XYZ file of C-alpha atoms in Angstrom:
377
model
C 160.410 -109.217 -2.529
C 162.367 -106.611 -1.182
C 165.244 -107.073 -3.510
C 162.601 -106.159 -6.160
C 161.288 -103.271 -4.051
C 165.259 -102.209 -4.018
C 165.431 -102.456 -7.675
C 162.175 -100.558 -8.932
C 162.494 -97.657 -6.041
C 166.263 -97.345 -7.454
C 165.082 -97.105 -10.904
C 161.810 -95.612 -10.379
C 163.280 -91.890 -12.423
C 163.732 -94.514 -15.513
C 160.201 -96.437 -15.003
C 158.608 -92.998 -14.612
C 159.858 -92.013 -18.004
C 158.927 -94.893 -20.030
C 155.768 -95.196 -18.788
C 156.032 -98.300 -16.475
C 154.407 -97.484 -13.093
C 151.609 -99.714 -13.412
C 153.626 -102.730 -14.588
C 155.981 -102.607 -11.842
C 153.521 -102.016 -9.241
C 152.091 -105.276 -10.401
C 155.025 -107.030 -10.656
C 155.692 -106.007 -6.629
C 152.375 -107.212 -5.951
C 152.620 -110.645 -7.636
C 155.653 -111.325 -5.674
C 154.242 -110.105 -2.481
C 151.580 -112.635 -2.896
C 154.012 -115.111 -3.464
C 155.794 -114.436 0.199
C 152.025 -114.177 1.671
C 151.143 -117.794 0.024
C 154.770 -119.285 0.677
C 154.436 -117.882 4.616
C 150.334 -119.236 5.003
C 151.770 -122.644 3.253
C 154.853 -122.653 5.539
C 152.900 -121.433 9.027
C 150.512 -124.397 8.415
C 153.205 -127.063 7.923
C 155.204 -126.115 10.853
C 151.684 -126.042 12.740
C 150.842 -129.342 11.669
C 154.358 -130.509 12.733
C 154.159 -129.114 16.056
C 150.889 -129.838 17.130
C 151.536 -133.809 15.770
C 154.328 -133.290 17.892
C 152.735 -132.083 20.906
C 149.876 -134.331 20.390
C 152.301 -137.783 20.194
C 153.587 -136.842 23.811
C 150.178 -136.386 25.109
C 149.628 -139.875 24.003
C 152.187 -141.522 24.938
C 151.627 -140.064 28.662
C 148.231 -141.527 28.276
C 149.167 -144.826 26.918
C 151.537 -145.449 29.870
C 148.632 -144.287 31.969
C 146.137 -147.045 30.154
C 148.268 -149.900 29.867
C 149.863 -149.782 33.464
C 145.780 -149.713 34.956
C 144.712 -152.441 32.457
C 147.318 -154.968 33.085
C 147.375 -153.790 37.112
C 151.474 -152.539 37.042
C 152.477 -151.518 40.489
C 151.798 -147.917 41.057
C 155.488 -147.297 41.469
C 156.136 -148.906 37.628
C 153.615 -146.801 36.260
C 155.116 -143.487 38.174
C 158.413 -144.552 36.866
C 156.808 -144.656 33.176
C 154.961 -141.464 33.090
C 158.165 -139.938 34.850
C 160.190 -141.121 31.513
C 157.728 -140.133 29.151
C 157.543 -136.395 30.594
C 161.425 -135.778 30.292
C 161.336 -137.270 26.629
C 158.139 -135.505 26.035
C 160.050 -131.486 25.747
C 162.651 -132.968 22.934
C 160.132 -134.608 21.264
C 158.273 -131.361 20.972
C 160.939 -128.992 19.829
C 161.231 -131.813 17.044
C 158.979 -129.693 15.199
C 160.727 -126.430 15.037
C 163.215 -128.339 13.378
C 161.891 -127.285 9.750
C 161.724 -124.102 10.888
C 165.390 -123.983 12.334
C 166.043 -125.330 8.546
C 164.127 -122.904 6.851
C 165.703 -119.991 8.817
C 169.017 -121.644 7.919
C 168.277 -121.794 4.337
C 167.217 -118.609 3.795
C 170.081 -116.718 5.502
C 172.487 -118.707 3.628
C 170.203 -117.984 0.682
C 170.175 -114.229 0.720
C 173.049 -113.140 3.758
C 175.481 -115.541 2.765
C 176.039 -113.635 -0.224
C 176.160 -110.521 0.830
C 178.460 -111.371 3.877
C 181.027 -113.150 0.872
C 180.721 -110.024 -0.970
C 181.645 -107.762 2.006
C 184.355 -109.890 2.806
C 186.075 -109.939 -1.139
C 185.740 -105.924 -0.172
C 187.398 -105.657 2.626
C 190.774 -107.977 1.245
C 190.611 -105.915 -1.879
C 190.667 -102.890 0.072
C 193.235 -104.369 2.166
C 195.285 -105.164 -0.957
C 195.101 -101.955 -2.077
C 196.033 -100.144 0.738
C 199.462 -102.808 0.958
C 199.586 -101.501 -2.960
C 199.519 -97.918 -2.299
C 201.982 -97.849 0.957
C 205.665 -96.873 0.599
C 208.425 -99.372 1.430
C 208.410 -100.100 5.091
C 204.483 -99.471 5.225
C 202.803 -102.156 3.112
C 203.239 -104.452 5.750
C 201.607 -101.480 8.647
C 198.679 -102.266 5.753
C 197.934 -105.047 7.417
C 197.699 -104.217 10.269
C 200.827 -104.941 12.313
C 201.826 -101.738 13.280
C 205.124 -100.562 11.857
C 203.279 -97.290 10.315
C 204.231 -94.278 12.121
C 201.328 -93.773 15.220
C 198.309 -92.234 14.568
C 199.220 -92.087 10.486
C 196.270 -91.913 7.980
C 195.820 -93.701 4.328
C 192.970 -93.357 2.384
C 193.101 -95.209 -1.138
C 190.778 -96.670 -3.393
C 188.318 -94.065 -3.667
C 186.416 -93.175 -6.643
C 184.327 -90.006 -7.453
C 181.641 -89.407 -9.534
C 182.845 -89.692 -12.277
C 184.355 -93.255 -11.618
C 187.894 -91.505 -11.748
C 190.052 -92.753 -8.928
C 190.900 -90.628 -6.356
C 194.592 -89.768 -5.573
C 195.672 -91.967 -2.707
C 196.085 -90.292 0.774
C 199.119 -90.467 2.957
C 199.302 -88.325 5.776
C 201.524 -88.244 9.532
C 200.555 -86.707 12.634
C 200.679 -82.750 12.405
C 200.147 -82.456 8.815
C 197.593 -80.163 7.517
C 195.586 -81.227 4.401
C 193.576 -79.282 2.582
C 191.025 -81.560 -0.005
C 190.527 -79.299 -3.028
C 187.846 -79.975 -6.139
C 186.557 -77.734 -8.826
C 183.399 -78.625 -7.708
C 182.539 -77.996 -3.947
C 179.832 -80.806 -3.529
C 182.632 -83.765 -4.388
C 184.878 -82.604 -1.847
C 181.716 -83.388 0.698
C 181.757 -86.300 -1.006
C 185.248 -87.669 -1.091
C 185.433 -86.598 2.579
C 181.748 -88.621 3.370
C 183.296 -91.603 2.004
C 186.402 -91.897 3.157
C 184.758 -91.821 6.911
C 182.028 -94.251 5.975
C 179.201 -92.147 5.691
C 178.968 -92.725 2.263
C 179.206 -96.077 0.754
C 182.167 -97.049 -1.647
C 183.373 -100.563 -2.041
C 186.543 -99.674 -3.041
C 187.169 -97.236 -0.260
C 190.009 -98.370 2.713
C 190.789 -95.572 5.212
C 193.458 -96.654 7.427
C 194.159 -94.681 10.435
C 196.615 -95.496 13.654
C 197.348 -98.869 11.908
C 193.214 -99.819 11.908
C 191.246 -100.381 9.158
C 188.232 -97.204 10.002
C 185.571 -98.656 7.490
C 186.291 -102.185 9.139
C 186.026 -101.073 12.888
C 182.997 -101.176 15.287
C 181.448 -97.712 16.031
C 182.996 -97.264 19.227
C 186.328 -97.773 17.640
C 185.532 -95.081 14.978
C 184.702 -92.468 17.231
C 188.232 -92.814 18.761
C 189.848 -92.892 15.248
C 187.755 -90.081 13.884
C 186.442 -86.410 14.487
C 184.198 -85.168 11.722
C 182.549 -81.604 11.988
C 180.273 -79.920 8.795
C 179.093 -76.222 8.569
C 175.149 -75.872 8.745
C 174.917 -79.379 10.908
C 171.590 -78.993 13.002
C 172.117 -80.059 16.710
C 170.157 -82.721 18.572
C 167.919 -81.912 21.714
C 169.628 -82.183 24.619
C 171.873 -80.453 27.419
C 174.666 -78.836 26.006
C 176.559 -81.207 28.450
C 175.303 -84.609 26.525
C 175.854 -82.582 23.147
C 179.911 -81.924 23.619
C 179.982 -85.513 24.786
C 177.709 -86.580 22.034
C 180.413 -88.559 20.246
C 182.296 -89.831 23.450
C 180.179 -90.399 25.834
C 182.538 -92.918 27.500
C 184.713 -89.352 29.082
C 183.458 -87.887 31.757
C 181.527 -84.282 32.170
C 185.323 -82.724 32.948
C 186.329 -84.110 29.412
C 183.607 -82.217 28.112
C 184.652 -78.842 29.940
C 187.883 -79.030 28.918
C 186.704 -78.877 25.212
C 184.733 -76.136 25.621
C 187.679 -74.180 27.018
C 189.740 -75.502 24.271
C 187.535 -74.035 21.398
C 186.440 -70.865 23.321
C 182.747 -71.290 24.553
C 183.453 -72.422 28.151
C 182.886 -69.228 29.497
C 179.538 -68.063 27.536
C 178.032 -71.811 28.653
C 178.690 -70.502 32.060
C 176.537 -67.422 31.678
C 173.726 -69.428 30.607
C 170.758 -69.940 33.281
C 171.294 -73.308 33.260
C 174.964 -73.797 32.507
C 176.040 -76.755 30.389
C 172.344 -78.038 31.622
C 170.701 -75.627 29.442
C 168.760 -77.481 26.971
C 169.111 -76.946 23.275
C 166.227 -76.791 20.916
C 165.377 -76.347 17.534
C 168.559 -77.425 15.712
C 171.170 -75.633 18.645
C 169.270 -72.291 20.155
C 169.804 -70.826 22.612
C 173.303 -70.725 20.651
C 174.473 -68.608 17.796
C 175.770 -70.103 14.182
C 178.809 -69.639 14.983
C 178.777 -70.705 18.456
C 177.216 -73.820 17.861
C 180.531 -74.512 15.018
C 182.509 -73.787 17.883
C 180.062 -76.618 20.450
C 180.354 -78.993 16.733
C 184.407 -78.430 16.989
C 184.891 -79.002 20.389
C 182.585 -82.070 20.048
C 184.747 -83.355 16.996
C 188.191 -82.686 18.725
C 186.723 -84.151 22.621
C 189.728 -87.154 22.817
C 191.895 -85.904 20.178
C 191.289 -88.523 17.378
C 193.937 -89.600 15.399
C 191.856 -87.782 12.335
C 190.223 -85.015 12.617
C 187.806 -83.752 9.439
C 186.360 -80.261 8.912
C 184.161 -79.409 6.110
C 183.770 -75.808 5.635
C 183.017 -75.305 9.059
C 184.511 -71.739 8.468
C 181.810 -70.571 6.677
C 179.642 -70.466 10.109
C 182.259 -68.777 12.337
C 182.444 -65.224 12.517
C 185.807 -63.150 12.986
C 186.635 -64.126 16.485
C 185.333 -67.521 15.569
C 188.001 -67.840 12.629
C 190.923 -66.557 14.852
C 190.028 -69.581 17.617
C 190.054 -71.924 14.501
C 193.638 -70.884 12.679
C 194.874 -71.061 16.611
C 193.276 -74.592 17.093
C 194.400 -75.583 13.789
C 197.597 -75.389 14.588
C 198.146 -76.955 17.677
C 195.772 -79.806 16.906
C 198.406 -83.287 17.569
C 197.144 -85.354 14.943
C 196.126 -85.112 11.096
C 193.507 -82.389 10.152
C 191.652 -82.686 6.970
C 189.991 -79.872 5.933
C 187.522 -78.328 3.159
C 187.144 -74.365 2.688
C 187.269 -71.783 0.297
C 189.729 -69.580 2.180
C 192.134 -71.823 3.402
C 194.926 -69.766 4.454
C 192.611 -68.357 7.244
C 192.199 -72.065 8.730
C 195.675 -73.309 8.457
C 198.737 -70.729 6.973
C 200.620 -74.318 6.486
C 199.136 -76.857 4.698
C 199.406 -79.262 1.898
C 196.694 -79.976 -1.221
C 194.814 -83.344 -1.757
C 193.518 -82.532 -5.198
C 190.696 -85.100 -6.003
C 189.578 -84.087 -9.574
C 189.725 -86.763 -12.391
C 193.058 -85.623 -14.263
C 190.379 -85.825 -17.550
C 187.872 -83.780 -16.377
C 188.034 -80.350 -17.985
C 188.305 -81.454 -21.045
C 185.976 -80.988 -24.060
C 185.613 -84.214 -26.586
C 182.778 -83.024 -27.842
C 182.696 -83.511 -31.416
C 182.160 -79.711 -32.651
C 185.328 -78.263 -30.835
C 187.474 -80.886 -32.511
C 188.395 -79.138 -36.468
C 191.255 -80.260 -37.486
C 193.220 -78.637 -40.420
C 192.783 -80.158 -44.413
C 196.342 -81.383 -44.732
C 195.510 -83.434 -41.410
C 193.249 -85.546 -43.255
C 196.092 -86.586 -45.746
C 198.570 -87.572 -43.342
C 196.315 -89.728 -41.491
């Protein structure tokens, strides 16, 4: 049932256009009545198990009980008896979950076994990949043992859009990399995926020797930063906020990232200080002062990778003048999106993810060809 409910909401633009709403709506309730009939059918057998279960101990207590007063067994023989039956009396009973511990067991293996194979054959073939795509003397720091250089970044096996592959990614700590697309909404894209916030099976991001797609979420926070312009922020104290993605490091931790991206000092003048609580997607805070809370928050531990995408575009003057400074003293990799990219980092390098094939026109009418082309051919 709900791997048809995946399937028709997926396709519902196609069913819509030919028509097919009311066939598919049946078709979702047939099979809903199916799990309803299969899960009445199922409740009553287990019930029936159970209770026969629970019902054969009862008896057997009162059996011992019957037998030991009709043929006059000592008192002490009879306690004895009862005494046995009671501690074989629990096992008994959970006898008849056993169809249900089978039926639990049959369906995971059923439906998650599957998927689990399937996530595993992703992550080797990432893996493999990424030992592909390494230089001599790094396929092996692929793997994970560690020769790559310290807090190093890889990104291979992405695809865009188009299902072009995307240049492979090698960067060291210090460099500056600027990700650069014809098209501004697949450089969000690119830079979505390669952190896991979009899904792509082919994706492997590998950062301080550790697969980042792979790792729990308390390990990605170390690995990663990851700051967006026009990201609302949650309710809270600006305090929990900075912290939001660390929450491990202390209130100091915090502090010291304010200072570092320039908004110390105006928290301070607030009634409330870091306590004051922000509403409504960041107020009491400006645009471009909540960019600067969103860049401290990104930067708070100095992850190996840090990712900013077009947070420019919400700073103001002073705002950009902070960034180009914090740009470049940042210690590890920065990844960045912007249209004027000069102004966040003078230094950088391009990561140009267009398919090589995209501007060009196949269309039939702007191929013409000359007569005497026909001939030769």
């Amino acid at each position: 049932l709900a791997a048809r409910l995946a399937d028709t909401v997926i396709a519902a633009g196609t069913i819509r256009a030919a028509g097919g709403e009311d066939r598919e709506v049946k078709q979702v309730d047939k099979a809903g009545r199916k799990v309803v009939d299969a899960a009445v059918h199922r409740a009553a057998v287990a019930g029936w198990i159970r209770g026969s279960a629970a019902a054969g101990a009862s008896l057997g207590t009162a059996a011992v009980a019957a037998v030991g007063v009709w043929q006059a067994v000592p008192t002490a023989t009879i306690a004895a008896g009862l005494t046995i039956v009671g501690m074989i009396a629990a096992p008994v009973t959970d006898l008849g979950r056993v169809v249900e511990y089978r039926q639990n067991f049959k369906a995971a293996r059923r439906i998650l076994g599957p998927a689990l194979a399937v996530a595993a054959e992703a992550r080797e073939e990432r893996r493999r990949r990424a030992g592909s795509a390494a230089p001599s003397g790094a396929a092996s720091a692929a793997q994970g043992d560690g020769e790559q250089a310290a807090g190093s970044v890889l990104v291979t096996g992405l695809s865009e859009c188009r299902n072009c592959a995307v240049p492979d990614l090698q960067a060291a700590p210090g460099d500056r990399v600027r990700i650069r697309s014809a098209d501004p909404a697949m450089e969000t894209t690119v830079l979505e995926k390669l952190i896991g916030v979009r899904s792509d099976p082919g994706a492997y991001t590998q950062i301080d020797g550790k697969s980042l797609l792979d790792s729990g979420g308390r390990t990605r926070r170390k690995l990663v930063g990851y700051v967006a312009a026009g990201t609302y922020l949650e309710r809270g104290s600006v305090a929990r906020s900075v912290r939001y993605r660390r929450p491990d490091l202390d209130a100091a931790e915090g502090t010291a990232a304010l200072e570092r991206v320039g908004l110390a000092e105006r928290i301070r003048r607030l009634e409330r200080g870091e306590q004051t609580q922000l509403k409504r997607g960041g107020e009491p805070l400006s645009t471009s002062e909540r960019a600067r809370l969103l860049l401290a928050r990104a930067s708070l531990g100095d992850p190996p990778l840090l990712v900013l995408n077009r947070i420019d575009a919400d700073l103001d003057q002073a705002g950009m003048a902070m960034l180009e400074e914090f740009v470049r003293d940042y210690p590890g990799v920065v990844l960045f999106a912007s249209d004027h990219p000069d102004a966040v980092s003078g230094s950088h390098t391009e990561w140009n993810v267009d398919c090589p094939h995209a501007g060009l026109d196949l269309t039939w009418a702007s191929y013409s060809p000359a007569p005497t082309n026909y001939s030769r051919i």
